[in-house]
Amino acid sequence: MGDLSSKNHVRQLLADHGLFAKKHFGQNFLTDSHVLSKIVDGADLSPDDTVIEVGPGLGVLTKELAARAARVIAVEIDKDMAEILTDTMPENVTVIREDILKLDINTIGAASGVKVVANLPYYITSAVIFGLLESGLSIKTMVVMVQKEVADRFLARPSTKAYGLPSLSLGYWGKASLVANVPPHCFFPRPDVHSAVIKIDVNPRTDINPDKFFPIIRAGFANRRKTLQNCLANSTELNLSKEEAQKLLADGGFDPNIRGEALNLEDFARLAGLM
């Protein structure tokens, strides 16, 4: 197949098949071998691992994953890309032509403790990440390329502008860390935004009731200008009066005028435990 991390080769490969990068699928092909190595190394693959890759495109990442893992399940919505992958990838790669958002991930025969590694289409980043985490599939690790602005929100700390619902939601599912920042010139075609690779070590908080935790954090960031007390009282999901919201905060040891952005995950977990 040639060097898929070469922009010239990617251009030629697309031309040979009469294809082009499709914006409606968010196709920007990674063409930087250094970033590619960081992604694969970040996944810490072993010969026994099963990997799920979302949006493999021409297979630049797929090929490297297949060299290190026992099996790669590549989910690709684009029929043209799926055909290329089926014809060119090693035998341990299974290509599934499907929309990841519509696919019942538990029917693909993945082993327990899979790893997810992907250069995600940016328009469905959060939907894919949280959809997989909530699917019930046993996932050990996720290493994903996302828009840098989204990565900043996932990794943000309390009392910062980027901190909010995505930070806390991902915090419930595991620990996220930055693998690499990726500038636009590392892709073909060149995107308009900067990117970042993040790693999520999946370890859901079994000590937190999600049915109480998520409604509270959704309410807490429904309006950043309002106090947490008012946000909780205005939530139709929580159905608390202002007095009940005030008592909840008092029982948790929080000032009634505090804002949601000042609370960390453990603080919100404490409130959820008092519900």
PDB file of C-alpha atoms in Angstrom:
ATOM      1  CA  MET A   1       0.000   0.000   0.000  1.00  0.00           C
ATOM      2  CA  GLY A   2       2.965   2.306   0.314  1.00  0.00           C
ATOM      3  CA  ASP A   3       3.581   4.787   3.085  1.00  0.00           C
ATOM      4  CA  LEU A   4       0.164   5.960   4.286  1.00  0.00           C
ATOM      5  CA  SER A   5       1.828   8.594   6.464  1.00  0.00           C
ATOM      6  CA  SER A   6       3.010  10.340   3.281  1.00  0.00           C
ATOM      7  CA  LYS A   7       0.770  13.131   2.006  1.00  0.00           C
ATOM      8  CA  ASN A   8       1.830  12.441  -1.581  1.00  0.00           C
ATOM      9  CA  HIS A   9       0.972   8.761  -1.285  1.00  0.00           C
ATOM     10  CA  VAL A  10      -2.407   9.520   0.263  1.00  0.00           C
ATOM     11  CA  ARG A  11      -3.161  11.918  -2.592  1.00  0.00           C
ATOM     12  CA  GLN A  12      -2.166   9.285  -5.135  1.00  0.00           C
ATOM     13  CA  LEU A  13      -4.124   6.511  -3.438  1.00  0.00           C
ATOM     14  CA  LEU A  14      -7.270   8.610  -3.401  1.00  0.00           C
ATOM     15  CA  ALA A  15      -6.736   9.579  -7.028  1.00  0.00           C
ATOM     16  CA  ASP A  16      -6.182   5.946  -8.072  1.00  0.00           C
ATOM     17  CA  HIS A  17      -9.583   5.037  -6.630  1.00  0.00           C
ATOM     18  CA  GLY A  18     -11.303   8.173  -7.877  1.00  0.00           C
ATOM     19  CA  LEU A  19     -11.929   9.276  -4.309  1.00  0.00           C
ATOM     20  CA  PHE A  20     -11.561  12.394  -2.195  1.00  0.00           C
ATOM     21  CA  ALA A  21     -11.798  13.291   1.479  1.00  0.00           C
ATOM     22  CA  LYS A  22     -15.471  13.668   2.357  1.00  0.00           C
ATOM     23  CA  LYS A  23     -16.271  16.590   4.642  1.00  0.00           C
ATOM     24  CA  HIS A  24     -19.625  15.166   5.719  1.00  0.00           C
ATOM     25  CA  PHE A  25     -17.754  12.211   7.224  1.00  0.00           C
ATOM     26  CA  GLY A  26     -15.136  14.468   8.828  1.00  0.00           C
ATOM     27  CA  GLN A  27     -12.320  12.818   6.860  1.00  0.00           C
ATOM     28  CA  ASN A  28      -8.868  14.262   7.539  1.00  0.00           C
ATOM     29  CA  PHE A  29      -6.191  11.628   7.080  1.00  0.00           C
ATOM     30  CA  LEU A  30      -3.289  11.603   9.556  1.00  0.00           C
ATOM     31  CA  THR A  31       0.002  11.907   7.664  1.00  0.00           C
ATOM     32  CA  ASP A  32       2.553  12.317  10.429  1.00  0.00           C
ATOM     33  CA  SER A  33       4.483   9.205  11.444  1.00  0.00           C
ATOM     34  CA  HIS A  34       5.638  10.782  14.724  1.00  0.00           C
ATOM     35  CA  VAL A  35       2.050  11.405  15.884  1.00  0.00           C
ATOM     36  CA  LEU A  36       1.055   7.973  14.635  1.00  0.00           C
ATOM     37  CA  SER A  37       3.720   6.394  16.840  1.00  0.00           C
ATOM     38  CA  LYS A  38       2.530   8.374  19.852  1.00  0.00           C
ATOM     39  CA  ILE A  39      -1.029   7.115  19.373  1.00  0.00           C
ATOM     40  CA  VAL A  40      -0.003   3.481  19.049  1.00  0.00           C
ATOM     41  CA  ASP A  41       2.507   3.683  21.905  1.00  0.00           C
ATOM     42  CA  GLY A  42      -0.123   5.375  24.078  1.00  0.00           C
ATOM     43  CA  ALA A  43      -2.413   2.373  23.678  1.00  0.00           C
ATOM     44  CA  ASP A  44       0.289   0.113  25.174  1.00  0.00           C
ATOM     45  CA  LEU A  45      -0.799  -2.819  23.022  1.00  0.00           C
ATOM     46  CA  SER A  46       0.054  -6.460  23.625  1.00  0.00           C
ATOM     47  CA  PRO A  47      -0.191  -9.439  21.221  1.00  0.00           C
ATOM     48  CA  ASP A  48      -3.352 -10.559  23.044  1.00  0.00           C
ATOM     49  CA  ASP A  49      -5.297  -7.293  22.720  1.00  0.00           C
ATOM     50  CA  THR A  50      -8.462  -6.692  20.733  1.00  0.00           C
ATOM     51  CA  VAL A  51      -8.735  -3.145  19.411  1.00  0.00           C
ATOM     52  CA  ILE A  52     -11.787  -1.282  18.154  1.00  0.00           C
ATOM     53  CA  GLU A  53     -10.947   1.500  15.718  1.00  0.00           C
ATOM     54  CA  VAL A  54     -13.583   4.043  14.707  1.00  0.00           C
ATOM     55  CA  GLY A  55     -13.277   5.810  11.350  1.00  0.00           C
ATOM     56  CA  PRO A  56     -10.140   4.041  10.043  1.00  0.00           C
ATOM     57  CA  GLY A  57     -10.288   5.781   6.663  1.00  0.00           C
ATOM     58  CA  LEU A  58      -7.430   4.552   4.455  1.00  0.00           C
ATOM     59  CA  GLY A  59      -5.936   2.466   7.255  1.00  0.00           C
ATOM     60  CA  VAL A  60      -2.814   4.379   8.282  1.00  0.00           C
ATOM     61  CA  LEU A  61      -3.520   3.717  11.961  1.00  0.00           C
ATOM     62  CA  THR A  62      -5.209   0.366  11.332  1.00  0.00           C
ATOM     63  CA  LYS A  63      -2.074  -1.112   9.812  1.00  0.00           C
ATOM     64  CA  GLU A  64       0.054  -0.163  12.838  1.00  0.00           C
ATOM     65  CA  LEU A  65      -2.532  -1.476  15.292  1.00  0.00           C
ATOM     66  CA  ALA A  66      -2.757  -4.786  13.438  1.00  0.00           C
ATOM     67  CA  ALA A  67       1.015  -5.230  13.727  1.00  0.00           C
ATOM     68  CA  ARG A  68       0.845  -5.098  17.522  1.00  0.00           C
ATOM     69  CA  ALA A  69      -2.578  -6.489  18.513  1.00  0.00           C
ATOM     70  CA  ALA A  70      -4.245  -9.871  18.111  1.00  0.00           C
ATOM     71  CA  ARG A  71      -7.297  -8.411  16.399  1.00  0.00           C
ATOM     72  CA  VAL A  72      -8.503  -5.057  15.095  1.00  0.00           C
ATOM     73  CA  ILE A  73     -12.198  -4.344  14.522  1.00  0.00           C
ATOM     74  CA  ALA A  74     -12.366  -1.367  12.171  1.00  0.00           C
ATOM     75  CA  VAL A  75     -15.757   0.359  12.026  1.00  0.00           C
ATOM     76  CA  GLU A  76     -16.053   2.528   8.908  1.00  0.00           C
ATOM     77  CA  ILE A  77     -19.215   4.286   7.692  1.00  0.00           C
ATOM     78  CA  ASP A  78     -17.830   5.153   4.231  1.00  0.00           C
ATOM     79  CA  LYS A  79     -18.343   2.243   1.802  1.00  0.00           C
ATOM     80  CA  ASP A  80     -15.470   3.387  -0.422  1.00  0.00           C
ATOM     81  CA  MET A  81     -12.993   3.418   2.461  1.00  0.00           C
ATOM     82  CA  ALA A  82     -14.375   0.106   3.757  1.00  0.00           C
ATOM     83  CA  GLU A  83     -13.696  -1.509   0.371  1.00  0.00           C
ATOM     84  CA  ILE A  84     -10.092  -0.276   0.351  1.00  0.00           C
ATOM     85  CA  LEU A  85      -9.564  -1.537   3.894  1.00  0.00           C
ATOM     86  CA  THR A  86     -11.065  -4.947   3.108  1.00  0.00           C
ATOM     87  CA  ASP A  87      -8.691  -5.330   0.156  1.00  0.00           C
ATOM     88  CA  THR A  88      -5.518  -4.065   1.793  1.00  0.00           C
ATOM     89  CA  MET A  89      -5.470  -4.792   5.525  1.00  0.00           C
ATOM     90  CA  PRO A  90      -3.934  -7.877   7.201  1.00  0.00           C
ATOM     91  CA  GLU A  91      -6.044 -10.931   8.058  1.00  0.00           C
ATOM     92  CA  ASN A  92      -6.399  -9.947  11.710  1.00  0.00           C
ATOM     93  CA  VAL A  93      -8.406  -6.840  10.729  1.00  0.00           C
ATOM     94  CA  THR A  94     -12.186  -7.171  10.586  1.00  0.00           C
ATOM     95  CA  VAL A  95     -13.833  -4.331   8.671  1.00  0.00           C
ATOM     96  CA  ILE A  96     -17.398  -3.455   9.649  1.00  0.00           C
ATOM     97  CA  ARG A  97     -19.135  -1.029   7.315  1.00  0.00           C
ATOM     98  CA  GLU A  98     -21.502   0.672   9.733  1.00  0.00           C
ATOM     99  CA  ASP A  99     -22.307   3.924  11.496  1.00  0.00           C
ATOM    100  CA  ILE A 100     -20.725   3.586  14.943  1.00  0.00           C
ATOM    101  CA  LEU A 101     -23.599   5.596  16.431  1.00  0.00           C
ATOM    102  CA  LYS A 102     -26.124   3.034  15.159  1.00  0.00           C
ATOM    103  CA  LEU A 103     -24.079  -0.102  15.682  1.00  0.00           C
ATOM    104  CA  ASP A 104     -24.880  -2.370  18.625  1.00  0.00           C
ATOM    105  CA  ILE A 105     -21.283  -2.625  19.722  1.00  0.00           C
ATOM    106  CA  ASN A 106     -21.978  -5.716  21.807  1.00  0.00           C
ATOM    107  CA  THR A 107     -22.804  -7.737  18.669  1.00  0.00           C
ATOM    108  CA  ILE A 108     -19.397  -7.449  17.008  1.00  0.00           C
ATOM    109  CA  GLY A 109     -17.777 -10.235  18.974  1.00  0.00           C
ATOM    110  CA  ALA A 110     -15.242  -8.128  20.825  1.00  0.00           C
ATOM    111  CA  ALA A 111     -13.474  -9.772  23.732  1.00  0.00           C
ATOM    112  CA  SER A 112     -13.673  -8.407  27.250  1.00  0.00           C
ATOM    113  CA  GLY A 113     -11.160  -5.728  28.099  1.00  0.00           C
ATOM    114  CA  VAL A 114     -10.889  -4.233  24.607  1.00  0.00           C
ATOM    115  CA  LYS A 115      -9.008  -1.068  23.747  1.00  0.00           C
ATOM    116  CA  VAL A 116     -10.419   1.718  21.607  1.00  0.00           C
ATOM    117  CA  VAL A 117      -7.951   3.594  19.409  1.00  0.00           C
ATOM    118  CA  ALA A 118      -9.200   6.110  16.873  1.00  0.00           C
ATOM    119  CA  ASN A 119      -8.778   9.331  14.952  1.00  0.00           C
ATOM    120  CA  LEU A 120     -12.377  10.317  15.602  1.00  0.00           C
ATOM    121  CA  PRO A 121     -14.520  12.369  13.221  1.00  0.00           C
ATOM    122  CA  TYR A 122     -14.791  15.580  15.225  1.00  0.00           C
ATOM    123  CA  TYR A 123     -18.506  16.134  14.703  1.00  0.00           C
ATOM    124  CA  ILE A 124     -19.338  12.959  16.633  1.00  0.00           C
ATOM    125  CA  THR A 125     -16.486  12.906  19.173  1.00  0.00           C
ATOM    126  CA  SER A 126     -18.481  13.120  22.402  1.00  0.00           C
ATOM    127  CA  ALA A 127     -21.260  10.893  21.099  1.00  0.00           C
ATOM    128  CA  VAL A 128     -18.778   8.157  20.213  1.00  0.00           C
ATOM    129  CA  ILE A 129     -16.738   8.356  23.412  1.00  0.00           C
ATOM    130  CA  PHE A 130     -19.677   8.374  25.800  1.00  0.00           C
ATOM    131  CA  GLY A 131     -21.701   5.993  23.645  1.00  0.00           C
ATOM    132  CA  LEU A 132     -18.941   3.392  23.909  1.00  0.00           C
ATOM    133  CA  LEU A 133     -18.411   4.004  27.617  1.00  0.00           C
ATOM    134  CA  GLU A 134     -22.143   3.603  28.271  1.00  0.00           C
ATOM    135  CA  SER A 135     -22.550   0.577  25.968  1.00  0.00           C
ATOM    136  CA  GLY A 136     -21.693  -1.991  28.626  1.00  0.00           C
ATOM    137  CA  LEU A 137     -18.686  -3.185  26.620  1.00  0.00           C
ATOM    138  CA  SER A 138     -15.665  -3.942  28.773  1.00  0.00           C
ATOM    139  CA  ILE A 139     -13.170  -1.265  27.726  1.00  0.00           C
ATOM    140  CA  LYS A 140      -9.749  -0.945  29.356  1.00  0.00           C
ATOM    141  CA  THR A 141      -8.336   2.049  27.528  1.00  0.00           C
ATOM    142  CA  MET A 142      -9.314   4.635  24.930  1.00  0.00           C
ATOM    143  CA  VAL A 143      -6.708   6.579  22.940  1.00  0.00           C
ATOM    144  CA  VAL A 144      -8.471   9.036  20.671  1.00  0.00           C
ATOM    145  CA  MET A 145      -7.695  12.022  18.485  1.00  0.00           C
ATOM    146  CA  VAL A 146     -10.121  14.868  19.153  1.00  0.00           C
ATOM    147  CA  GLN A 147     -10.352  18.584  18.469  1.00  0.00           C
ATOM    148  CA  LYS A 148      -8.014  20.410  20.854  1.00  0.00           C
ATOM    149  CA  GLU A 149     -10.830  22.549  22.223  1.00  0.00           C
ATOM    150  CA  VAL A 150     -12.707  19.374  23.151  1.00  0.00           C
ATOM    151  CA  ALA A 151      -9.590  17.872  24.726  1.00  0.00           C
ATOM    152  CA  ASP A 152      -9.182  21.026  26.815  1.00  0.00           C
ATOM    153  CA  ARG A 153     -12.715  20.594  28.159  1.00  0.00           C
ATOM    154  CA  PHE A 154     -12.170  16.919  28.950  1.00  0.00           C
ATOM    155  CA  LEU A 155      -8.941  17.665  30.828  1.00  0.00           C
ATOM    156  CA  ALA A 156     -10.003  20.924  32.518  1.00  0.00           C
ATOM    157  CA  ARG A 157      -9.718  21.553  36.251  1.00  0.00           C
ATOM    158  CA  PRO A 158     -12.283  23.282  38.515  1.00  0.00           C
ATOM    159  CA  SER A 159     -12.566  27.080  38.405  1.00  0.00           C
ATOM    160  CA  THR A 160     -11.269  27.306  34.832  1.00  0.00           C
ATOM    161  CA  LYS A 161     -13.148  28.479  31.762  1.00  0.00           C
ATOM    162  CA  ALA A 162     -12.973  25.088  30.043  1.00  0.00           C
ATOM    163  CA  TYR A 163     -14.188  23.145  33.095  1.00  0.00           C
ATOM    164  CA  GLY A 164     -17.710  21.845  33.011  1.00  0.00           C
ATOM    165  CA  LEU A 165     -20.009  18.959  32.183  1.00  0.00           C
ATOM    166  CA  PRO A 166     -17.580  17.138  29.814  1.00  0.00           C
ATOM    167  CA  SER A 167     -14.785  17.263  32.425  1.00  0.00           C
ATOM    168  CA  LEU A 168     -16.974  15.767  35.132  1.00  0.00           C
ATOM    169  CA  SER A 169     -18.717  13.241  32.881  1.00  0.00           C
ATOM    170  CA  LEU A 170     -15.423  11.821  31.666  1.00  0.00           C
ATOM    171  CA  GLY A 171     -14.078  11.927  35.218  1.00  0.00           C
ATOM    172  CA  TYR A 172     -16.834   9.539  36.283  1.00  0.00           C
ATOM    173  CA  TRP A 173     -15.723   6.990  33.676  1.00  0.00           C
ATOM    174  CA  GLY A 174     -11.987   7.161  34.206  1.00  0.00           C
ATOM    175  CA  LYS A 175      -8.830   9.235  34.188  1.00  0.00           C
ATOM    176  CA  ALA A 176      -7.949  11.250  31.091  1.00  0.00           C
ATOM    177  CA  SER A 177      -4.483  12.476  30.173  1.00  0.00           C
ATOM    178  CA  LEU A 178      -2.888  14.283  27.244  1.00  0.00           C
ATOM    179  CA  VAL A 179      -0.777  12.200  24.854  1.00  0.00           C
ATOM    180  CA  ALA A 180       0.059  14.817  22.240  1.00  0.00           C
ATOM    181  CA  ASN A 181      -0.984  18.104  20.690  1.00  0.00           C
ATOM    182  CA  VAL A 182      -1.372  17.819  16.923  1.00  0.00           C
ATOM    183  CA  PRO A 183      -1.184  20.837  14.580  1.00  0.00           C
ATOM    184  CA  PRO A 184      -3.231  21.037  11.346  1.00  0.00           C
ATOM    185  CA  HIS A 185      -0.280  20.325   9.043  1.00  0.00           C
ATOM    186  CA  CYS A 186      -0.225  16.718  10.285  1.00  0.00           C
ATOM    187  CA  PHE A 187      -3.329  15.905   8.209  1.00  0.00           C
ATOM    188  CA  PHE A 188      -4.459  15.740   4.608  1.00  0.00           C
ATOM    189  CA  PRO A 189      -6.542  17.623   3.853  1.00  0.00           C
ATOM    190  CA  ARG A 190      -5.471  20.198   6.423  1.00  0.00           C
ATOM    191  CA  PRO A 191      -8.270  20.889   8.966  1.00  0.00           C
ATOM    192  CA  ASP A 192      -9.169  24.351  10.221  1.00  0.00           C
ATOM    193  CA  VAL A 193      -8.614  23.405  13.863  1.00  0.00           C
ATOM    194  CA  HIS A 194      -5.843  22.086  16.071  1.00  0.00           C
ATOM    195  CA  SER A 195      -6.150  18.574  17.443  1.00  0.00           C
ATOM    196  CA  ALA A 196      -5.010  16.566  20.434  1.00  0.00           C
ATOM    197  CA  VAL A 197      -4.632  12.920  21.363  1.00  0.00           C
ATOM    198  CA  ILE A 198      -5.971  11.956  24.768  1.00  0.00           C
ATOM    199  CA  LYS A 199      -5.821   8.703  26.687  1.00  0.00           C
ATOM    200  CA  ILE A 200      -8.643   7.553  28.940  1.00  0.00           C
ATOM    201  CA  ASP A 201      -7.874   4.826  31.449  1.00  0.00           C
ATOM    202  CA  VAL A 202     -11.373   3.467  31.931  1.00  0.00           C
ATOM    203  CA  ASN A 203     -12.340   2.766  35.546  1.00  0.00           C
ATOM    204  CA  PRO A 204     -15.968   3.757  36.286  1.00  0.00           C
ATOM    205  CA  ARG A 205     -16.704   5.069  39.773  1.00  0.00           C
ATOM    206  CA  THR A 206     -18.653   2.245  41.376  1.00  0.00           C
ATOM    207  CA  ASP A 207     -18.997   4.320  44.559  1.00  0.00           C
ATOM    208  CA  ILE A 208     -21.097   6.966  42.757  1.00  0.00           C
ATOM    209  CA  ASN A 209     -24.744   6.500  41.787  1.00  0.00           C
ATOM    210  CA  PRO A 210     -24.910   7.689  38.151  1.00  0.00           C
ATOM    211  CA  ASP A 211     -28.678   8.183  38.334  1.00  0.00           C
ATOM    212  CA  LYS A 212     -28.072  10.932  40.896  1.00  0.00           C
ATOM    213  CA  PHE A 213     -24.636  12.169  39.850  1.00  0.00           C
ATOM    214  CA  PHE A 214     -25.359  13.027  36.227  1.00  0.00           C
ATOM    215  CA  PRO A 215     -28.599  14.966  36.870  1.00  0.00           C
ATOM    216  CA  ILE A 216     -26.749  17.060  39.461  1.00  0.00           C
ATOM    217  CA  ILE A 217     -23.826  17.928  37.207  1.00  0.00           C
ATOM    218  CA  ARG A 218     -26.166  18.667  34.296  1.00  0.00           C
ATOM    219  CA  ALA A 219     -28.086  21.043  36.526  1.00  0.00           C
ATOM    220  CA  GLY A 220     -24.914  22.549  37.967  1.00  0.00           C
ATOM    221  CA  PHE A 221     -23.733  23.731  34.555  1.00  0.00           C
ATOM    222  CA  ALA A 222     -27.071  24.595  32.986  1.00  0.00           C
ATOM    223  CA  ASN A 223     -26.277  28.285  33.508  1.00  0.00           C
ATOM    224  CA  ARG A 224     -22.746  29.188  34.530  1.00  0.00           C
ATOM    225  CA  ARG A 225     -23.764  32.722  35.518  1.00  0.00           C
ATOM    226  CA  LYS A 226     -26.114  31.480  38.232  1.00  0.00           C
ATOM    227  CA  THR A 227     -25.252  30.146  41.651  1.00  0.00           C
ATOM    228  CA  LEU A 228     -25.326  26.394  42.087  1.00  0.00           C
ATOM    229  CA  GLN A 229     -28.284  26.780  44.417  1.00  0.00           C
ATOM    230  CA  ASN A 230     -30.349  28.483  41.721  1.00  0.00           C
ATOM    231  CA  CYS A 231     -29.235  25.999  39.077  1.00  0.00           C
ATOM    232  CA  LEU A 232     -30.310  23.072  41.226  1.00  0.00           C
ATOM    233  CA  ALA A 233     -33.627  24.711  42.079  1.00  0.00           C
ATOM    234  CA  ASN A 234     -34.333  25.493  38.413  1.00  0.00           C
ATOM    235  CA  SER A 235     -33.676  21.943  37.231  1.00  0.00           C
ATOM    236  CA  THR A 236     -36.799  20.118  36.070  1.00  0.00           C
ATOM    237  CA  GLU A 237     -34.756  16.923  36.222  1.00  0.00           C
ATOM    238  CA  LEU A 238     -34.027  17.288  39.949  1.00  0.00           C
ATOM    239  CA  ASN A 239     -37.371  18.837  40.886  1.00  0.00           C
ATOM    240  CA  LEU A 240     -36.004  20.603  43.992  1.00  0.00           C
ATOM    241  CA  SER A 241     -37.449  23.684  45.619  1.00  0.00           C
ATOM    242  CA  LYS A 242     -35.094  26.559  46.402  1.00  0.00           C
ATOM    243  CA  GLU A 243     -35.253  25.613  50.069  1.00  0.00           C
ATOM    244  CA  GLU A 244     -34.417  21.990  49.302  1.00  0.00           C
ATOM    245  CA  ALA A 245     -31.505  23.053  47.090  1.00  0.00           C
ATOM    246  CA  GLN A 246     -30.218  25.331  49.848  1.00  0.00           C
ATOM    247  CA  LYS A 247     -30.459  22.511  52.400  1.00  0.00           C
ATOM    248  CA  LEU A 248     -28.655  20.092  50.072  1.00  0.00           C
ATOM    249  CA  LEU A 249     -25.741  22.498  49.731  1.00  0.00           C
ATOM    250  CA  ALA A 250     -25.682  23.208  53.458  1.00  0.00           C
ATOM    251  CA  ASP A 251     -25.652  19.482  54.246  1.00  0.00           C
ATOM    252  CA  GLY A 252     -22.744  19.115  51.857  1.00  0.00           C
ATOM    253  CA  GLY A 253     -20.868  21.955  53.515  1.00  0.00           C
ATOM    254  CA  PHE A 254     -21.091  24.402  50.621  1.00  0.00           C
ATOM    255  CA  ASP A 255     -21.809  28.126  50.566  1.00  0.00           C
ATOM    256  CA  PRO A 256     -25.251  28.810  49.004  1.00  0.00           C
ATOM    257  CA  ASN A 257     -23.650  31.367  46.663  1.00  0.00           C
ATOM    258  CA  ILE A 258     -21.054  28.986  45.242  1.00  0.00           C
ATOM    259  CA  ARG A 259     -21.073  28.249  41.520  1.00  0.00           C
ATOM    260  CA  GLY A 260     -20.870  24.814  39.986  1.00  0.00           C
ATOM    261  CA  GLU A 261     -17.496  25.462  38.368  1.00  0.00           C
ATOM    262  CA  ALA A 262     -15.883  25.692  41.817  1.00  0.00           C
ATOM    263  CA  LEU A 263     -16.787  22.093  42.726  1.00  0.00           C
ATOM    264  CA  ASN A 264     -14.678  19.105  41.752  1.00  0.00           C
ATOM    265  CA  LEU A 265     -15.912  15.587  41.012  1.00  0.00           C
ATOM    266  CA  GLU A 266     -15.705  14.505  44.644  1.00  0.00           C
ATOM    267  CA  ASP A 267     -17.799  17.523  45.679  1.00  0.00           C
ATOM    268  CA  PHE A 268     -20.549  16.658  43.213  1.00  0.00           C
ATOM    269  CA  ALA A 269     -20.332  13.020  44.265  1.00  0.00           C
ATOM    270  CA  ARG A 270     -20.908  14.093  47.842  1.00  0.00           C
ATOM    271  CA  LEU A 271     -24.015  16.023  46.825  1.00  0.00           C
ATOM    272  CA  ALA A 272     -25.260  13.046  44.822  1.00  0.00           C
ATOM    273  CA  GLY A 273     -24.840  10.882  47.916  1.00  0.00           C
ATOM    274  CA  LEU A 274     -27.050  13.242  49.904  1.00  0.00           C
ATOM    275  CA  MET A 275     -29.931  13.077  47.434  1.00  0.00           C
TER     276      MET A 275
END
